Amino acid sequence: MSAECSSYLNADKVLVSGFSCPRTGGDARAVYCCGFQDVKYCCDDPHSFFPYEHSYMWWLSVGALVGLSIAAVVLFAFIITVCVLCYLFISTKPRSKLDTGLSLQMA
């Protein structure tokens, strides 16, 4: 079984000629043509998208999760602080009205 990868223009706009999979000297299991319209390669899984390991994506995901976690904690602390300050403002207000010194009743 083999597949044909048609010619394509790479990201640098250079024409790459078509080739057959598996390539000579390459992995004999790589019988499918995979990739995108600007990069094509032979692979052993027709649903493969990248010819390299995805470990860097895992670290990007961990970094994004750490950043989002820190942002969530800061936001949560801000909301708690605002709620506590509002409660203290409301609870420390004087309950009785101020005496203006003027009597509104007739003598």
C-alpha positions as a printed Julia matrix, in Angstrom:
107×3 Matrix{Float64}:
   0.0    0.0    0.0
   1.28   3.48  -0.8
   0.03   7.05  -1.1
   1.0    9.96  -3.29
   1.67  13.39  -1.78
   1.09  16.03  -4.42
   3.45  18.95  -4.9
   2.84  22.03  -2.76
   4.14  25.48  -1.84
   5.76  25.55   1.59
   5.6   28.46   4.06
   8.51  30.15   2.26
   6.6   29.93  -1.05
   9.07  27.36  -2.43
   7.63  24.59  -4.61
   8.14  21.15  -3.1
   7.7   18.38  -5.65
   5.33  15.49  -5.02
   6.53  12.2   -3.57
   5.3    8.68  -2.8
   4.82   7.2    0.63
   6.65   5.38   2.1
   9.77   7.3    1.13
  12.98   5.47   0.36
  15.1    5.26   3.47
  12.13   6.26   5.64
   9.83   4.34   7.93
   8.19   1.48   6.02
   5.01   1.89   8.1
   4.55   5.51   6.94
   2.25   4.71   4.03
  -0.14   7.68   4.32
   0.31  11.24   3.09
  -0.34  13.56   6.03
   0.0   17.25   6.72
  -1.43  20.53   5.51
  -1.31  22.38   2.24
   2.04  24.02   3.14
   3.74  20.97   4.69
   3.25  17.33   3.74
   4.94  14.2    5.03
   4.53  10.44   5.2
   2.98   9.02   8.35
   1.63   5.74   9.71
  -1.63   7.26  11.01
  -4.0    8.92   8.52
  -5.39  11.09  11.32
  -1.99  12.46  12.32
  -1.59  16.22  12.09
   2.01  16.9   13.13
   5.23  15.03  12.32
   6.77  15.77  15.73
   6.08  15.19  19.39
   3.47  17.3   21.19
   5.37  17.64  24.48
   5.82  21.38  24.03
   2.05  21.74  23.78
   1.69  20.02  27.17
   4.01  22.57  28.75
   2.1   25.41  27.13
  -1.09  23.94  28.55
   0.43  23.63  32.03
   1.67  27.21  31.82
  -1.74  28.43  30.74
  -3.41  26.5   33.56
  -1.01  27.94  36.13
  -1.57  31.45  34.81
  -5.33  31.05  34.8
  -5.23  29.58  38.31
  -3.24  32.54  39.61
  -5.63  34.96  37.9
  -8.62  33.14  39.42
  -7.11  33.3   42.92
  -6.4   37.02  42.55
  -9.94  37.65  41.3
 -11.41  35.59  44.13
  -9.31  37.49  46.7
 -10.46  40.8   45.2
 -14.12  39.79  45.39
 -13.74  38.59  49.0
 -11.99  41.86  49.93
 -14.75  43.95  48.36
 -17.43  41.93  50.17
 -15.65  42.27  53.53
 -15.17  46.02  53.05
 -18.83  46.48  52.1
 -19.91  44.5   55.15
 -17.66  46.56  57.42
 -18.92  49.8   55.89
 -22.56  48.82  56.37
 -22.12  47.35  59.85
 -20.18  50.32  61.25
 -22.65  52.99  60.12
 -24.32  54.78  63.03
 -27.79  53.37  63.59
 -29.39  56.49  65.04
 -29.96  59.64  63.08
 -27.79  62.62  63.85
 -29.29  65.27  66.14
 -29.5   68.51  64.19
 -30.39  70.47  67.3
 -33.72  71.61  65.85
 -36.94  70.34  67.25
 -39.64  69.67  64.69
 -42.4   69.52  67.3
 -44.43  72.54  68.39
 -43.71  73.77  71.86
